[in-house]
């Protein structure tokens, strides 16, 4: 009995695969599943069996029926697809026909690209390389090499998207620090902009995806004084006006000493307003001298070299520059938003 | 973390300083303060004498008589002695107002928190026909915490008339709310004592705190057996008898409210206050609940059940540390006590635990069991094990002071097998000066470190620095850490900015960035595209509609939503979703994105190629019309021409994506190398996505383009003799490729044909199998002017060639 079921299935499979059009398939459907079809006949023949056997065989026949139904359905879909493809193929399409110029229209850079471009250009003029590093990172580059071992409370600050393969989405652009140290000779001056990810709910000012630019400089002799000067020059170039900055202690395991850099609120000039939460200052970026452990992770001898690094939020900067209220606009691909920033590429 | 200035002033001579002004200095020198609150008078606009006057109206008062209100059942007429010349009868609705109650009275002129949350100045009121001046108040009405339950019950004996601000300094106080994140690396700053030490150093004022002296009798009660010294560097405990559980004194209740802790009872409050003051979490066990006379510190057995005192049941692992008696765990070490050993109202005998635990282990347990407590938050910062002793004495002293009849009834059982060796750092004044870019000498460095309680010896420029134990657990270990101490103490504002002097280096730019930039300039420039960005995650639904298999995408362990569990391997599912969102408003869309896609199996490091993805849509276009396709072709070829990597072109695409039209697609080449494709969206995909507009996509692989050799097209000499143009229109079968016709035409007289372009295409139902193509031949001879005869000859040869080769019909 079970042999005949297997045989029937095999026969049906061969016939279905061989059916070349919808009509042939419909005939097969009748031949196997119809009132006088072979499966139906098999079901009827169960009556001769003992009750025990009838039960198990009944199930087997019904399973076979379902399988054949599925084979027919799959084949039908496939034939329909092929028929569609054939229809599509018969249009006499000639890809060598000449292109048609699009009607003239104003194109636009994404506001993040505009800001990134300003930052990149400023740093290129200072002799920095502009590099680009992976967004899917390893735990090593994102945390361990940056002096953030497992169980370090600093990992809290950076709620992380983990991949099933053990990799993660970088939580900051800082993994580029160690990658750049491995790839380029010293002394090194580089920035690396890009997309970063934090595992958090989105609202007006929080996004799980945003943009940062990391800056790194390694030389024989660098100081906090140099860092303040570079940051001031950078911010004045971006904002095209004089800015007042201040440093205060900030804890980031990959720098020592580490700072938060604030700028005098540009909205109120320091008098206090809602933008600066009435403090007169706006927190802008973390920075500091590169921790010796991070230099070591990059194969750099901290006895001979010193580095500084910063991480600047490009999304944040774009929001400040254009007074954008909702960070989620950036990733929304809404032309009404994207058309509003005309100065892309302006020099 | 909330900090009370009045409580800080107990430990350092800083009480006369302006805590509001000082908060900025603290933010610049230590850690970020989120908010500074002047508390005591709910109306922040009141200052100086007006504020003092309002404050003085809030005093301790005793209820000396009560009688019913003549008009209202729920109100009473209450006579209070508030220290005035004579008692006053007022109307009160408080359920707990009763004769003999010691409470707090707010007289006329006091400012309280009104029912709507706004400040309200008390005046005379007539309540249900009875005039009343002043009122007994609840904590919430004074702006202390959120307890509305009834009027304040003062548990300790305070004379009526005493201003509340005097009886409880935390009533009139300045509260700093410090950003916890900015204290991550400062285990010493998780209590008021440590903060006072820091503030005293910052202000050059004396730090006065010493742990109280407590005598421990030489009697053993509970012994300690530490089976996991790697996870518990120090464990101590002692027993106290004669405990009576009751309310804490008023000043302490108010202080705790101010620090964000709800007062519970004296035992709980004392452990909390000790933690908030010294920084070390403590735990009080009811002695009755500890079976036997030994506390065992051990790893939990795998799957060992334990219920924490918040009522949650956990299954532990061997990574979790427990405090146990002979039979059962009584606490999840450093995280939370057990339901089975809590102090109760009738507790008279306690065992106080003061211990130090391994930061990583506590953090792992707290994260895994989802039990983040004030205690675990502190232990995971790596506390100084020496705090254990200070915290024990601070707690014992609170009990002895505030619970009459209580006594310490055992010795201080202390298991501290390996006190950490002192951390000694060698550095130089010059090193610190060079790193900061600030002129400081070794003496100045020594002075700053001395104020911060480091041990320093100098020898010329050399400094030998011994780190105090409360900074040595994690915070300070290398010379760079000392640079920070000096820098923040001096104030970074005092460092003059100076650009670094550097050596020039060879210019270099990453080829792929140049490729992206040129594409962006072309697309967002003359080609009129909008640059968009979309997420790196994509929806299963969109993938399926595009015929892509979600299982072949990199999957997230913790996706932001169940609908978006994978990373994009193509940018088009998200871009098409954007086109759909926009298409009602924006019938014609021209967008592109530059970004990465992610390819990889579940093992190994994923490749993340950089892609330019373009979309062109026209909701009003007929899907059969090919205009969009050739507009995209034009745009892509133009954009690629700026790359200087050879001539761009298109050719047949053998392997279109499942969401691409199988015929209306083309491979894009640059200098002959494949660099991407163009395709109309497959009709099936359109249907499944419910995409109304026909859309043409283009995909360019930026890394591939960047890898192609640079080709600079050389100058072409200008013709010396005038050229001619000759147009030819042919009607060819639709199966004939325009490019083949152009090539054939160019081959008719190659020596004089400079270029052949197809400039017009015409299709008509009148000749359904054919297509009209118009070509322009650009002709010129290098050595002479072409003659009319040559042109006629060329025309005839061209006509016969296309007629023979392509079965073309040529209009005469
Ligand atoms: Zn402001």
Short mmCIF file of C-alpha atoms in Angstrom, two decimals, chain A residues 81 84-85 88-89 92-103 105-110 112-113 117 120 129-138 151-153 155-157 160-165 167 169 179 184 187 189 193 195 197 199-201 207-209 211 217 219 221-226 228-230 233 246-249 251 256-259 283 289 291-292 306 330-336 338-339 347, chain B residues 27-30 32 184-185 360 363-364 372 380 434-437 478 480-481 484 492-493 495-500 502-503 508 510 513 517 520-521 524-525 528-537 554-560 567-568 578 581-582 585-586 590-591 593 596 598 601-602 604-606 608 610 629-631 633-634 638 650-652 661-666 682-684 734 736-739 758 761 771 773:
data_model
loop_
_atom_site.label_atom_id
_atom_site.label_comp_id
_atom_site.label_asym_id
_atom_site.label_seq_id
_atom_site.Cartn_x
_atom_site.Cartn_y
_atom_site.Cartn_z
CA UNK A 81 5.94 33.68 -14.05
CA UNK A 84 4.81 36.78 -17.82
CA UNK A 85 8.51 36.81 -18.54
CA UNK A 88 7.71 40.83 -21.21
CA UNK A 89 10.36 39.46 -23.50
CA UNK A 92 11.36 44.29 -28.92
CA UNK A 93 13.26 46.23 -26.32
CA UNK A 94 16.50 47.79 -27.60
CA UNK A 95 18.79 48.93 -24.80
CA UNK A 96 21.12 50.58 -27.31
CA UNK A 97 18.57 53.26 -28.13
CA UNK A 98 19.87 56.67 -27.18
CA UNK A 99 19.34 58.03 -23.68
CA UNK A 100 16.76 60.74 -23.16
CA UNK A 101 17.94 63.72 -21.14
CA UNK A 102 15.84 64.34 -18.05
CA UNK A 103 14.07 67.67 -17.91
CA UNK A 105 15.50 70.30 -12.40
CA UNK A 106 17.40 71.38 -9.31
CA UNK A 107 19.18 68.49 -7.56
CA UNK A 108 19.97 68.54 -3.88
CA UNK A 109 22.56 67.15 -1.50
CA UNK A 110 21.35 65.51 1.67
CA UNK A 112 24.11 65.42 6.33
CA UNK A 113 26.25 65.27 3.19
CA UNK A 117 31.44 67.90 3.15
CA UNK A 120 35.83 67.01 5.30
CA UNK A 129 43.00 62.02 5.26
CA UNK A 130 39.31 61.30 4.87
CA UNK A 131 38.74 57.59 5.46
CA UNK A 132 35.73 55.32 5.48
CA UNK A 133 35.27 52.25 7.69
CA UNK A 134 32.77 49.39 7.97
CA UNK A 135 29.41 49.87 9.63
CA UNK A 136 29.14 46.26 10.69
CA UNK A 137 31.97 45.88 13.16
CA UNK A 138 33.50 43.32 15.43
CA UNK A 151 31.21 44.11 31.72
CA UNK A 152 32.52 47.65 31.58
CA UNK A 153 29.71 49.99 32.62
CA UNK A 155 28.95 49.65 27.45
CA UNK A 156 25.67 50.87 28.94
CA UNK A 157 26.10 54.20 27.25
CA UNK A 160 24.20 47.96 20.85
CA UNK A 161 22.59 46.19 17.92
CA UNK A 162 24.08 42.71 17.82
CA UNK A 163 24.09 40.46 14.79
CA UNK A 164 23.34 36.78 15.01
CA UNK A 165 26.83 36.08 13.67
CA UNK A 167 29.26 41.02 14.87
CA UNK A 169 26.54 47.57 14.24
CA UNK A 179 41.81 50.40 11.98
CA UNK A 184 48.48 54.02 7.71
CA UNK A 187 52.39 60.41 11.97
CA UNK A 189 46.00 62.72 10.64
CA UNK A 193 32.66 60.11 8.82
CA UNK A 195 26.65 56.04 9.89
CA UNK A 197 23.75 52.83 15.35
CA UNK A 199 19.71 50.36 20.05
CA UNK A 200 17.10 52.85 21.18
CA UNK A 201 13.60 53.98 20.42
CA UNK A 207 17.40 57.91 16.37
CA UNK A 208 18.76 54.41 16.21
CA UNK A 209 20.70 55.47 13.12
CA UNK A 211 25.89 60.14 11.56
CA UNK A 217 45.74 62.71 15.01
CA UNK A 219 52.23 62.60 16.30
CA UNK A 221 54.08 65.64 20.64
CA UNK A 222 50.46 66.72 20.91
CA UNK A 223 48.66 68.43 23.75
CA UNK A 224 45.25 69.37 25.04
CA UNK A 225 46.09 72.89 23.88
CA UNK A 226 46.41 71.61 20.28
CA UNK A 228 41.26 72.86 21.75
CA UNK A 229 42.78 74.89 18.92
CA UNK A 230 41.84 72.37 16.24
CA UNK A 233 39.16 76.15 14.06
CA UNK A 246 34.94 75.07 26.76
CA UNK A 247 36.21 71.69 27.85
CA UNK A 248 35.03 69.82 30.88
CA UNK A 249 35.93 66.37 32.14
CA UNK A 251 34.55 59.92 30.74
CA UNK A 256 42.68 59.96 28.84
CA UNK A 257 42.19 62.71 29.70
CA UNK A 258 38.71 62.77 28.20
CA UNK A 259 36.49 65.77 27.67
CA UNK A 283 27.26 70.00 24.62
CA UNK A 289 44.01 62.34 24.21
CA UNK A 291 44.34 56.28 25.80
CA UNK A 292 47.68 54.42 25.75
CA UNK A 306 50.67 60.69 21.45
CA UNK A 330 17.14 62.58 7.92
CA UNK A 331 16.33 58.96 7.12
CA UNK A 332 12.80 59.55 5.84
CA UNK A 333 13.59 60.05 2.10
CA UNK A 334 10.84 62.63 1.87
CA UNK A 335 11.37 64.97 -1.11
CA UNK A 336 9.64 67.83 0.72
CA UNK A 338 15.26 66.85 0.88
CA UNK A 339 14.54 69.81 -1.41
CA UNK A 347 32.64 76.12 -2.06
CA UNK B 27 30.63 70.76 36.03
CA UNK B 28 33.86 72.10 34.56
CA UNK B 29 36.11 70.32 37.04
CA UNK B 30 34.43 67.07 38.04
CA UNK B 32 28.17 67.26 34.66
CA UNK B 184 30.93 56.19 35.58
CA UNK B 185 34.67 56.37 36.23
CA UNK B 360 32.01 42.76 36.54
CA UNK B 363 27.08 43.92 36.62
CA UNK B 364 26.56 40.59 34.89
CA UNK B 372 19.45 47.19 38.47
CA UNK B 380 29.72 47.86 39.20
CA UNK B 434 53.65 68.75 27.62
CA UNK B 435 50.44 66.76 27.49
CA UNK B 436 48.34 69.67 28.66
CA UNK B 437 50.16 72.36 26.70
CA UNK B 478 48.79 55.65 34.65
CA UNK B 480 47.89 60.15 31.74
CA UNK B 481 45.31 59.91 34.53
CA UNK B 484 43.64 64.81 33.76
CA UNK B 492 40.93 73.72 30.87
CA UNK B 493 39.90 77.30 30.20
CA UNK B 495 45.01 76.43 28.54
CA UNK B 496 45.74 78.68 25.57
CA UNK B 497 44.73 77.02 22.28
CA UNK B 498 47.61 76.50 19.90
CA UNK B 499 47.52 74.68 16.56
CA UNK B 500 50.03 71.83 16.38
CA UNK B 502 53.28 69.25 11.90
CA UNK B 503 55.34 67.86 9.04
CA UNK B 508 46.27 61.02 -0.56
CA UNK B 510 40.59 57.41 -0.80
CA UNK B 513 35.40 58.77 -1.71
CA UNK B 517 31.82 62.72 -4.42
CA UNK B 520 26.97 63.15 -5.90
CA UNK B 521 28.08 66.30 -7.67
CA UNK B 524 22.56 66.28 -7.26
CA UNK B 525 23.87 68.84 -9.72
CA UNK B 528 18.50 67.01 -10.78
CA UNK B 529 18.36 64.10 -8.30
CA UNK B 530 17.57 64.42 -4.59
CA UNK B 531 20.01 62.67 -2.30
CA UNK B 532 18.11 60.52 0.21
CA UNK B 533 19.08 58.24 3.07
CA UNK B 534 17.24 55.16 4.24
CA UNK B 535 17.79 52.76 7.10
CA UNK B 536 20.18 49.83 7.05
CA UNK B 537 17.39 47.55 8.29
CA UNK B 554 22.39 39.21 7.92
CA UNK B 555 20.06 38.86 10.87
CA UNK B 556 20.00 40.98 14.02
CA UNK B 557 19.99 39.43 17.45
CA UNK B 558 17.97 42.34 18.85
CA UNK B 559 16.12 44.09 16.01
CA UNK B 560 14.42 47.38 16.78
CA UNK B 567 20.24 44.20 7.33
CA UNK B 568 19.83 45.36 3.77
CA UNK B 578 10.10 55.51 0.13
CA UNK B 581 5.28 56.68 0.71
CA UNK B 582 5.84 59.70 -1.47
CA UNK B 585 2.32 63.73 -3.27
CA UNK B 586 5.23 63.40 -5.63
CA UNK B 590 14.26 61.38 -8.83
CA UNK B 591 16.20 60.13 -5.82
CA UNK B 593 21.24 57.05 -2.01
CA UNK B 596 26.60 50.45 2.17
CA UNK B 598 25.77 44.13 3.86
CA UNK B 601 26.80 34.39 6.00
CA UNK B 602 26.17 33.84 9.65
CA UNK B 604 32.86 35.54 9.32
CA UNK B 605 33.15 39.24 8.75
CA UNK B 606 30.55 40.59 6.31
CA UNK B 608 29.95 45.85 3.02
CA UNK B 610 29.40 50.88 -1.14
CA UNK B 629 14.38 53.71 -18.79
CA UNK B 630 16.20 55.82 -21.34
CA UNK B 631 16.12 58.84 -19.06
CA UNK B 633 20.30 55.47 -19.00
CA UNK B 634 21.13 59.03 -19.97
CA UNK B 638 26.39 61.23 -17.81
CA UNK B 650 25.31 49.54 -21.52
CA UNK B 651 25.03 45.96 -22.64
CA UNK B 652 22.72 43.02 -22.15
CA UNK B 661 12.14 43.47 -15.38
CA UNK B 662 13.73 40.52 -17.21
CA UNK B 663 14.08 42.44 -20.47
CA UNK B 664 14.04 46.10 -19.61
CA UNK B 665 17.34 45.90 -17.89
CA UNK B 666 20.90 46.56 -18.87
CA UNK B 682 9.39 43.95 -12.39
CA UNK B 683 5.61 44.16 -12.88
CA UNK B 684 5.17 41.36 -10.36
CA UNK B 734 12.28 46.18 -33.77
CA UNK B 736 17.47 45.35 -34.73
CA UNK B 737 19.66 47.20 -32.26
CA UNK B 738 20.22 50.88 -32.97
CA UNK B 739 23.85 50.51 -32.00
CA UNK B 758 21.09 58.17 -33.19
CA UNK B 761 13.39 57.20 -32.33
CA UNK B 771 10.91 51.26 -35.52
CA UNK B 773 15.58 55.51 -36.28
#
